[in-house]
Coordinates of C-alpha atoms in Angstrom, one line a residue:
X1 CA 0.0 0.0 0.0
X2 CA 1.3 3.8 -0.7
X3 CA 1.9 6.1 2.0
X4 CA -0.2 8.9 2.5
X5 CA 2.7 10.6 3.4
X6 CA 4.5 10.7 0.0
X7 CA 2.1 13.4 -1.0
X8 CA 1.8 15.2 1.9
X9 CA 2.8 19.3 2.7
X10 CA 6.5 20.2 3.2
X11 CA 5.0 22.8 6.1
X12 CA 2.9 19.9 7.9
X13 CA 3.6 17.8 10.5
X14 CA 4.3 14.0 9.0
X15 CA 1.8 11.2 9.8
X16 CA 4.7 9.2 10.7
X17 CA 3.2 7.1 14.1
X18 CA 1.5 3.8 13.4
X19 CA -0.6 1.8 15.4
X20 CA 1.5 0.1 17.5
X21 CA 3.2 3.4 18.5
X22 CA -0.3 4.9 19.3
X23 CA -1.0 2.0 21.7
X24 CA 1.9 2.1 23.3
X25 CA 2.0 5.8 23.8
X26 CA -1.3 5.7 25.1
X27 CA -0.4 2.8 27.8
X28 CA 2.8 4.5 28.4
X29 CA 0.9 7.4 29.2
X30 CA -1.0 5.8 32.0
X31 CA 2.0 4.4 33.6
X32 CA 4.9 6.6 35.2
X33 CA 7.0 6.7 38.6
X34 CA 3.7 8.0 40.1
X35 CA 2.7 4.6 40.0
X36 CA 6.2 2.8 40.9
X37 CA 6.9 4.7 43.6
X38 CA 4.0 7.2 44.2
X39 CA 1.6 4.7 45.4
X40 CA 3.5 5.0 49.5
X41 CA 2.1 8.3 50.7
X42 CA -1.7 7.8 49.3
X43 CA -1.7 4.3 50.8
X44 CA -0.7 5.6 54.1
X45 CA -3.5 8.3 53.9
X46 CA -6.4 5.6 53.0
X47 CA -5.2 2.2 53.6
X48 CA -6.3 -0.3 51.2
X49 CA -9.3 1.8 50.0
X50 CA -6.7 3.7 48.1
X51 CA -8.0 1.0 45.6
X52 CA -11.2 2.4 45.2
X53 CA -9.9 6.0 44.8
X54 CA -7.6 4.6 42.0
X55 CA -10.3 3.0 40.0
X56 CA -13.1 6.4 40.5
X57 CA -9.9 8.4 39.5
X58 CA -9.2 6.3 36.5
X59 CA -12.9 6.6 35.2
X60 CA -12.8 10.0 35.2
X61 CA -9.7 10.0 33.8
X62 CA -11.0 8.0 31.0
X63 CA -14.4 10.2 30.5
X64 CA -12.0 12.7 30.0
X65 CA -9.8 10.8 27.2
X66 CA -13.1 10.0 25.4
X67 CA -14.3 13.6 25.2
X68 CA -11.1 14.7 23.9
X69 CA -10.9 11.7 21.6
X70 CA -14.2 12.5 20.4
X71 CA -12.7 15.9 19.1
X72 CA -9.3 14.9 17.8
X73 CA -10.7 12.1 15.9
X74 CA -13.3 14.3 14.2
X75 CA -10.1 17.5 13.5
X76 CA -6.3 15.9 13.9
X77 CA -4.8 18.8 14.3
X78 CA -1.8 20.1 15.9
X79 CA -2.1 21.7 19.4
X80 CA -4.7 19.3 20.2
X81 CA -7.0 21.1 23.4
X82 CA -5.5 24.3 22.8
X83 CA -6.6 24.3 19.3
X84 CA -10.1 23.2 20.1
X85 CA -10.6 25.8 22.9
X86 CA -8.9 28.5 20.2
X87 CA -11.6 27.6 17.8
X88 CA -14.4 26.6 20.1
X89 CA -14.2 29.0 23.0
X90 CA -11.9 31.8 22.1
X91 CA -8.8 33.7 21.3
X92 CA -8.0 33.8 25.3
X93 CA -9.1 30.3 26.0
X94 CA -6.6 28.7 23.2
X95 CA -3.7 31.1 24.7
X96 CA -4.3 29.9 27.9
X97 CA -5.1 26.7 27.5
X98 CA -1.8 25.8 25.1
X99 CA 0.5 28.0 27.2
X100 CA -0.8 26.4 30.4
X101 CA 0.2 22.8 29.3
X102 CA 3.6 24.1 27.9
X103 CA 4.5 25.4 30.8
X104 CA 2.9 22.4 32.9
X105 CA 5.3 20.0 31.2
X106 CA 8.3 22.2 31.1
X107 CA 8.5 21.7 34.9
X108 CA 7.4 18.2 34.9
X109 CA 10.7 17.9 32.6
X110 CA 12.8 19.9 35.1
X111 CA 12.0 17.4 37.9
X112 CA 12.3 14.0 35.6
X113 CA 15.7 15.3 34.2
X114 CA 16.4 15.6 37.9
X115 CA 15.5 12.4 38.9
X116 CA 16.9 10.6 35.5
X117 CA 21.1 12.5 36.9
X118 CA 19.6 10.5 40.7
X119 CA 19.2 7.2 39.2
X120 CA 22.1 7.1 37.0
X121 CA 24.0 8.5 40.4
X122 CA 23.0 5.3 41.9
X123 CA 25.0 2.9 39.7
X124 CA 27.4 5.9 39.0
X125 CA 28.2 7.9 42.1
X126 CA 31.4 9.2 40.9
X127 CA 29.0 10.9 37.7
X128 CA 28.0 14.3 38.6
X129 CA 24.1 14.7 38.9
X130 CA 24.3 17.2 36.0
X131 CA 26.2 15.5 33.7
X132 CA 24.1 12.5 33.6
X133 CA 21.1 14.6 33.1
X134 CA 22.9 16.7 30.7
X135 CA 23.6 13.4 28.5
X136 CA 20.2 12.4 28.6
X137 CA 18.8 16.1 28.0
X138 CA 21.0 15.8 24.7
X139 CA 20.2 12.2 23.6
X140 CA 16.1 12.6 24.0
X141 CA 16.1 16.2 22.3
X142 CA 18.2 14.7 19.3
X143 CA 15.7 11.5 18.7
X144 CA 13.3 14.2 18.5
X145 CA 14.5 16.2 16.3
X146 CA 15.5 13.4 13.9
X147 CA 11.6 12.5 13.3
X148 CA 8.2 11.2 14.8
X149 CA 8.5 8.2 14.2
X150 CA 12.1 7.7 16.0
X151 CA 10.0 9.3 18.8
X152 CA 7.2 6.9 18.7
X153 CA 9.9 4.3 18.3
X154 CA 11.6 4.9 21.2
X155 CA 8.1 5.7 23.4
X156 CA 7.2 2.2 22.1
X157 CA 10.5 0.7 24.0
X158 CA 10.3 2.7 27.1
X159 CA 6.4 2.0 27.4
X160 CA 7.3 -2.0 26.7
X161 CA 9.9 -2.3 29.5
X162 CA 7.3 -0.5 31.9
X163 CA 4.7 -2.9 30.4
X164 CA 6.7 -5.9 31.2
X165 CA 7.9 -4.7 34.6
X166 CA 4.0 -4.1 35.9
X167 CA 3.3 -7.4 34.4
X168 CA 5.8 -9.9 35.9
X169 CA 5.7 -8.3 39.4
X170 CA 1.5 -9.1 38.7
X171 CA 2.4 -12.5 37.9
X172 CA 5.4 -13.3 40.7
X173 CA 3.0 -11.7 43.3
X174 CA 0.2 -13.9 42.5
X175 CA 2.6 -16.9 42.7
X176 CA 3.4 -16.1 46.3
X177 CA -0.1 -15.3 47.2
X178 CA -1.4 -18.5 46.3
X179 CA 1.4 -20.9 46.4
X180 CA 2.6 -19.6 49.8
X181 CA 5.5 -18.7 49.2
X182 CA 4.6 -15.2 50.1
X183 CA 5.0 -16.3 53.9
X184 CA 1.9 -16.9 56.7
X185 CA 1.4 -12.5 56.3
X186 CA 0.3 -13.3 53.0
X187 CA -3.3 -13.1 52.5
X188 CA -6.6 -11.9 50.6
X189 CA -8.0 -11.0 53.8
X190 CA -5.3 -8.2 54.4
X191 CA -7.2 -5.9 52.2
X192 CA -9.9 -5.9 55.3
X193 CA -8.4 -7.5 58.3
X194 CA -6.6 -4.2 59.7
X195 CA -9.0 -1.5 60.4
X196 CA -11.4 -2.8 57.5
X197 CA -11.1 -1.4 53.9
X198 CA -11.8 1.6 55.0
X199 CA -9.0 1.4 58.1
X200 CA -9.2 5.6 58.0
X201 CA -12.9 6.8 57.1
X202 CA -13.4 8.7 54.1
X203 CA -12.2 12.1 55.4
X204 CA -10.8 12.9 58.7
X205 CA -8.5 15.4 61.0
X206 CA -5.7 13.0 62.3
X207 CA -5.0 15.2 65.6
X208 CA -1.8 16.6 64.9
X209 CA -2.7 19.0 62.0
X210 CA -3.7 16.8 58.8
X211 CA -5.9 15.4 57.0
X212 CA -6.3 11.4 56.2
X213 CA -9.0 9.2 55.0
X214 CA -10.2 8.7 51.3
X215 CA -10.8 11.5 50.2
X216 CA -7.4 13.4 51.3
X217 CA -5.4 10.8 48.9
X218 CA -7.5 11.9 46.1
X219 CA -5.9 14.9 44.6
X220 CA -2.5 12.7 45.2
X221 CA -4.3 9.4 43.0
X222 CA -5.5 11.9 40.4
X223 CA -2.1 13.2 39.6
X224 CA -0.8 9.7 38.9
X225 CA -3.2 9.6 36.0
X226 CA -1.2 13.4 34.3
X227 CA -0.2 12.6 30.9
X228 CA -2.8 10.1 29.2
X229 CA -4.0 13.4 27.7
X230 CA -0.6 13.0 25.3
X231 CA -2.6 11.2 22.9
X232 CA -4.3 14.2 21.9
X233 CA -0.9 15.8 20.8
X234 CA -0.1 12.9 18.3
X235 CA -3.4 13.3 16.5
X236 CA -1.7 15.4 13.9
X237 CA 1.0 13.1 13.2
X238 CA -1.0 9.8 13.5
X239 CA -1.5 7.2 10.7
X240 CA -5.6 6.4 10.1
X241 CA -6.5 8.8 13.4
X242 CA -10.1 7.9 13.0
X243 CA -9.2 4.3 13.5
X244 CA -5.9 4.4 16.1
X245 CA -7.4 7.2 18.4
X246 CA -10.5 5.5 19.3
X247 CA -8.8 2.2 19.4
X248 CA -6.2 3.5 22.0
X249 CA -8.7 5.8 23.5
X250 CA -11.3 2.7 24.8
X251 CA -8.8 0.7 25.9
X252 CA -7.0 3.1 28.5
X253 CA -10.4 2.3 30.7
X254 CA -9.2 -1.3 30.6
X255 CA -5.4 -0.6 31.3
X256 CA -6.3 1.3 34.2
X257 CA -8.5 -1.7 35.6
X258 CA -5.8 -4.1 35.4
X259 CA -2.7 -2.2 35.8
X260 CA -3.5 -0.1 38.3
X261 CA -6.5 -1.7 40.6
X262 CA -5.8 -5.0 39.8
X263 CA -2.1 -4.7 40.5
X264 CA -3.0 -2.8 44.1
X265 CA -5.9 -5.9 44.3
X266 CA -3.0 -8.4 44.6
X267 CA -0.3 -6.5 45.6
X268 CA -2.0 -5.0 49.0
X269 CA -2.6 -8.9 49.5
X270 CA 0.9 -9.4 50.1
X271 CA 1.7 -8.0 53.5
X272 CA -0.5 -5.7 55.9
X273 CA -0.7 -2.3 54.4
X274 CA 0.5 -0.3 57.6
X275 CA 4.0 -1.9 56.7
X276 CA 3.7 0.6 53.4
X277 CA 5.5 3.9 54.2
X278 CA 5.6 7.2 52.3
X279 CA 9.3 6.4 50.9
X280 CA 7.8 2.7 49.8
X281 CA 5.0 1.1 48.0
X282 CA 3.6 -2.3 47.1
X283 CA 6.0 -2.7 44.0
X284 CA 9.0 -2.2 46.1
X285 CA 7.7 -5.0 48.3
X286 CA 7.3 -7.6 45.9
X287 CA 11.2 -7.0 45.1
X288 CA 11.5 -7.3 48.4
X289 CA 10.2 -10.5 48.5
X290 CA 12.4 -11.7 45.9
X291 CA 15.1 -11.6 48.6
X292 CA 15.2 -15.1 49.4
X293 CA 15.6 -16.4 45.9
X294 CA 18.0 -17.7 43.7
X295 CA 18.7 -19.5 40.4
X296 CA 21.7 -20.8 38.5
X297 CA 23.0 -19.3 35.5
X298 CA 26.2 -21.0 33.4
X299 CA 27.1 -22.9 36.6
X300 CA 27.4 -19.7 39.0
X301 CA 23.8 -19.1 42.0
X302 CA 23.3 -15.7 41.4
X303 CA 21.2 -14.3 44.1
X304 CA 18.2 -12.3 43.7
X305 CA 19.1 -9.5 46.7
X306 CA 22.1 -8.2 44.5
X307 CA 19.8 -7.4 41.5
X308 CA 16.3 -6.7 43.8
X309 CA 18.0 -2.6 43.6
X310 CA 19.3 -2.7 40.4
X311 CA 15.7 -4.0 38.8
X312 CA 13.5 -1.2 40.5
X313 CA 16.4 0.9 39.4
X314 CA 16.6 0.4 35.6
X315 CA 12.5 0.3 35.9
X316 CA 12.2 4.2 37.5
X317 CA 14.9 5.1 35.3
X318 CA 13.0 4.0 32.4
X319 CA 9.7 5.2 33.6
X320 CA 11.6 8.9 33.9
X321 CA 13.5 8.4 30.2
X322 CA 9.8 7.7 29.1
X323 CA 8.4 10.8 30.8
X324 CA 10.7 12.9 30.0
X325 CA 11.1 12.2 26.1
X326 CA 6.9 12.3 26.1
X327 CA 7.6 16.0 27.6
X328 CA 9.9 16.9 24.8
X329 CA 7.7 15.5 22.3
X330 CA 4.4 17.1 23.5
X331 CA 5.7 20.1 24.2
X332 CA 6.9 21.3 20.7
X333 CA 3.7 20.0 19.3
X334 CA 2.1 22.8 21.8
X335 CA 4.1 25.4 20.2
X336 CA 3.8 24.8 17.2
X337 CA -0.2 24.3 17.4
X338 CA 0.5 27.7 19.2
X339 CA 2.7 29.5 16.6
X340 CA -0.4 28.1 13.9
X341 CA -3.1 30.3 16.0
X342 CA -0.8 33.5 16.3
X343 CA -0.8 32.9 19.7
X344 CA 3.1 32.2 19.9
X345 CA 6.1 33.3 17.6
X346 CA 5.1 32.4 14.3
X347 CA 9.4 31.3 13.8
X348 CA 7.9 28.4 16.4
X349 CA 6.4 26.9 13.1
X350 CA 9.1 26.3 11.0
X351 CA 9.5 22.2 10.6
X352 CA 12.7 20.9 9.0
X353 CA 13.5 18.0 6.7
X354 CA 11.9 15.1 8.3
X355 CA 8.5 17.7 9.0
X356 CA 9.7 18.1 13.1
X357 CA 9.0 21.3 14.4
X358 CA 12.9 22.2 15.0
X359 CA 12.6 25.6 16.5
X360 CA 9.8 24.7 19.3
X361 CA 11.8 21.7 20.3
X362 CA 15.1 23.7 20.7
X363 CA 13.3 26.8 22.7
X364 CA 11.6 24.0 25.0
X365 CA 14.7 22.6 25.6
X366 CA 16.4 25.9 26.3
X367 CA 13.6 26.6 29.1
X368 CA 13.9 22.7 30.6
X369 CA 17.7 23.6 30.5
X370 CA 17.3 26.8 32.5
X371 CA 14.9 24.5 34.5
X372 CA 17.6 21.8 35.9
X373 CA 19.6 25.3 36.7
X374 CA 17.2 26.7 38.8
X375 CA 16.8 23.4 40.0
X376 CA 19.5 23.1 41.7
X377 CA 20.0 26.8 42.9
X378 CA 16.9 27.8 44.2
X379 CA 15.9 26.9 47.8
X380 CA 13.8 24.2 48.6
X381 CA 10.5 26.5 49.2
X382 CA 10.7 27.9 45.7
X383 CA 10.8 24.7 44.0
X384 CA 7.4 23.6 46.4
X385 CA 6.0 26.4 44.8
X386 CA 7.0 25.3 41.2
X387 CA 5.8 22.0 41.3
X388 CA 2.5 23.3 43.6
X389 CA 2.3 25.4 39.9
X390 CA 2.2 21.9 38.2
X391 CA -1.0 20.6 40.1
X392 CA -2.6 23.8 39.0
X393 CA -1.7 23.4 35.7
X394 CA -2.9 19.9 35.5
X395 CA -6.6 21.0 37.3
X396 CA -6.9 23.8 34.5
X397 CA -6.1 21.2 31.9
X398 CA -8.5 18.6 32.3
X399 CA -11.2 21.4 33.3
X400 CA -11.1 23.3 29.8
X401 CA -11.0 19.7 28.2
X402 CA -14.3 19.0 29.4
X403 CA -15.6 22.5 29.2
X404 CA -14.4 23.1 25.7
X405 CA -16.1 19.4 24.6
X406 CA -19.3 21.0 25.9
X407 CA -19.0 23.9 23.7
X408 CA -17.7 21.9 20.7
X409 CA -20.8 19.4 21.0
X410 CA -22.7 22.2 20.5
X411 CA -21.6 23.7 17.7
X412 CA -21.8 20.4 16.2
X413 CA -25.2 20.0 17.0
X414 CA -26.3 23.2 15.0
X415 CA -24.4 22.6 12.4
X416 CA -26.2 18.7 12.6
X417 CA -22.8 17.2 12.4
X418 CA -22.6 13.6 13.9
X419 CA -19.4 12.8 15.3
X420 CA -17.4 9.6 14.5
X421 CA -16.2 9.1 17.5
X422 CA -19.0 10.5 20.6
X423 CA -17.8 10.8 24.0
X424 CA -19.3 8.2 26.5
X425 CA -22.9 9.4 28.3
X426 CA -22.5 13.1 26.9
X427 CA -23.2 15.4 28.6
X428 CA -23.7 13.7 32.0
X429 CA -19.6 12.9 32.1
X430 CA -18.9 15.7 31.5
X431 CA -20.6 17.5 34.3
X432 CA -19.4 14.5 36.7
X433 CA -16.0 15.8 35.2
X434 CA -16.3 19.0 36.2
X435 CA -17.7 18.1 39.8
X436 CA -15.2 16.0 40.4
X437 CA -12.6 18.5 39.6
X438 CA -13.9 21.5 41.9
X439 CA -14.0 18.6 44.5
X440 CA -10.8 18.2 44.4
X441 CA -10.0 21.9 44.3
X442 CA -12.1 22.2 47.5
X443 CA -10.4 18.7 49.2
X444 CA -7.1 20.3 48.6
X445 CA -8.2 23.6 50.0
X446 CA -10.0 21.3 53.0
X447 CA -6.9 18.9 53.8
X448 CA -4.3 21.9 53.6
X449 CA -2.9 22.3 50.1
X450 CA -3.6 25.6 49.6
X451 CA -0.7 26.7 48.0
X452 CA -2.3 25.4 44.7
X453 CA -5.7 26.4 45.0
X454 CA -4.6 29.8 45.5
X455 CA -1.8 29.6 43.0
X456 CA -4.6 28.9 39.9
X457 CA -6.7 32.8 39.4
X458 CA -2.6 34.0 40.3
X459 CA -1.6 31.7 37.2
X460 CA -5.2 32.8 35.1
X461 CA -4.7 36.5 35.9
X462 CA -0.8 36.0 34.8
X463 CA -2.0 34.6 31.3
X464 CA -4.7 37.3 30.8
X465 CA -2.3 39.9 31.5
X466 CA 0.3 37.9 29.3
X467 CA -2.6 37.7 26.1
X468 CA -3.7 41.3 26.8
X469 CA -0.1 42.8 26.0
X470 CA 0.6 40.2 23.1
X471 CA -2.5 41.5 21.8
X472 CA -1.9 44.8 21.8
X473 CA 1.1 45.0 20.5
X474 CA -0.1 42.8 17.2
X475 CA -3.0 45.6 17.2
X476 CA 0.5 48.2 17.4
X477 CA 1.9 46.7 14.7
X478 CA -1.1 46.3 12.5
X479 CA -1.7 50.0 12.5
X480 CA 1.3 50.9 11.6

């Protein structure tokens, strides 16, 4: 079969990511260090019903993927949302929403580049933290800038060593579950016995100043779930959208189920959750448990405790490498989906051989750059405040998605348009979107994570302010 490609614009982006790469982005999307190593602090905050909290977060999560599918299938475009709410809402609400997820992953690549120079310094100590995450910043900007389909190539890689890793530690903790070998702690019934499922109520003041219970691990859950938006950003560059989108798009619902709740399902079986701490999580524990094993390999026992580190290791590394090249990737798309609108530098545009936008990808890189920097210059409290910017940024996100579907469905209703791909329940989900959402808001305001809260009509008001001035100097320069 010909390529659709052969024909297509010099000045477009290339539909250069196939199926596979779709489906693995998507998946890859859903899985991060959030859910290696960020499962501790919610599980200490609601006990095994941390569970539930992951599969109600994961629903809306995916309500939320199917009303953006719905619009991405039926315009693959560049600058995915922020095109959407450009043409659907308005001049401000494309500015903001685009420049809000820039700057959203910008400091989400700031603290994985970070991490990637503390993993490597783990097998490396002698390597300086910034040269490792120098090497890393160059090798993840230059398979970007070579073409999409190296980047969906190496997505596919990082998302099939992460895919592997959640599944064997499934599989080897169900072995010791049921064959015992998971010792006499091992046990169904530890997802009940301590405290019941509910060992810390839904929402309660703990006596010394916080918050536990449900509903105060929710905002931490939800955050796990930041990125499975990224499949709106390859819309422009996908082969056969209308048939890899929705594909990808129904079956994050499904990934969620089993690699998330059914993963916690068996892996909360394993030992008594008040042994989880906030520097642990159940994944740690099953290569914990791999402690007393061993196997023979050319004639030499190599024992599991030696490479129990080095496994978990490679497996956050990856999950970082994975992150981080997603960031690279998604970000440049923004821009250039920005620089299309007017609403960024229109030199943000300009693609190069291989139909990569060159330009956005270098000036996101210089920013992530400055990032590490500040990183490691800044006090402590400033870089709370950063990252307290990044919940915002994600809130605002997934709040004009479902806002901006609303208005979209409209417009497609009088113009008596049926969509190939609808949204599930429309509009109920989207409302239940929204609710959830504010709930959250008001949760984080409740359990003492204000910062954020008050951080978002600082962040809006910034943006207006930011739009106004853009606008009037094009307004300037028009007049002249």
């Amino acid at each position: 079969m010909e390529s659709t490609n052969q024909n297509q614009d010099p000045q477009q982006l290339k539909r250069g990511l196939q199926n596979r790469h779709i489906q693995l982005i998507a998946l890859g999307g859903a899985i991060g260090t959030g859910l290696f190593l960020g499962i501790g602090p919610a599980a200490v905050l609601a006990g095994p019903s941390v569970i539930l909290g992951y599969a109600m977060a994961g629903i809306i999560a995916f309500f939320i993927m199917r009303q953006l599918g719905e619009m991405v299938v039926e315009e693959p475009v560049s600058g995915s949302f922020s095109h959407f709410a450009y043409r659907y809402w308005g001049s401000f609400a494309g500015f903001a929403s685009g420049w809000n997820y820039w700057i959203l992953y910008i400091l989400v690549s700031m603290s994985e580049l970070t991490a990637i120079g503390v993993y490597v310094h783990f097998w490396w100590p002698e390597v300086p933290l910034w040269a490792s995450s120098l090497f890393f910043f160059v090798a993840i900007n230059a398979l970007n800038l070579s073409s999409v389909k190296v980047y969906g190539e190496a997505e596919f890689w990082f998302s099939i060593v992460k895919v592997v890793a959640i599944i064997a530690m499934i599989v080897f903790g169900i072995y010791l579950l049921f064959s015992g070998s998971g010792g006499p702690q091992a046990t169904v019934a530890n997802l009940w016995n301590d405290g019941g499922f509910f060992p810390k109520g839904l929402l309660g003041y703990d006596g010394s100043g916080g918050y536990q219970g449900l509903f105060s691990a929710i905002a931490l859950i939800m955050f796990s779930f930041g990125g499975l938006e990224l499949i709106g950003i390859t819309a422009a560059e996908a082969d056969k959208p209308e048939k890899t989108i929705p594909k990808a798009t129904n079956q994050v619902i499904y990934r969620i189920l089993i690699f998330y709740v059914g993963a916690l399902i068996i892996l909360f079986s394993l030992s008594p959750w008040k042994s989880i701490t906030t520097d642990s999580s159940p994944f740690v524990m099953v290569f914990d448990s791999l402690k007393g094993f061993q196997f023979s390999l050319f004639g030499k026992t190599i024992y599991f405790t030696s490479l129990i580190a080095n496994v978990l290791n490679l497996i956050v590394l990856t999950a970082a490498l994975s992150v981080y090249n997603s960031c690279v990737y998604s970000n440049s798309r923004m821009l250039f989906g920005l620089a299309e609108q007017g609403n960024a530098p229109r030199f943000l545009s300009k693609l190069n051989n291989n139909h990569v936008p060159v330009n956005a990808i270098l000036v996101s890189g210089l920013f992530a750059a400055i990032c590490i920097i500040v990183n490691k210059l800044i006090p402590e409290k400033a870089l709370e405040v950063l990252m307290s910017l990044v919940v915002s940024s994600l809130i605002i996100n997934w709040l004009m998605i479902s806002v901006v579907h609303l208005k979209f469905r409209k417009v497609k209703q009088e113009e008596q348009v049926r969509t190939k791909f609808p949204s599930f329940i429309y509009p109920l989900s989207n409302y239940i979107c929204l609710i959830f959402l504010v709930g959250i808001l008001v949760l984080m305001w409740i359990t003492g994570m204000k910062l954020p809260v008050e951080l978002i009509p600082v962040w809006v008001l910034f943006l207006y302010i930011c739009f106004w001035l853009i606008n009037r100097q094009r307004r300037q320069v028009q007049q002249v």
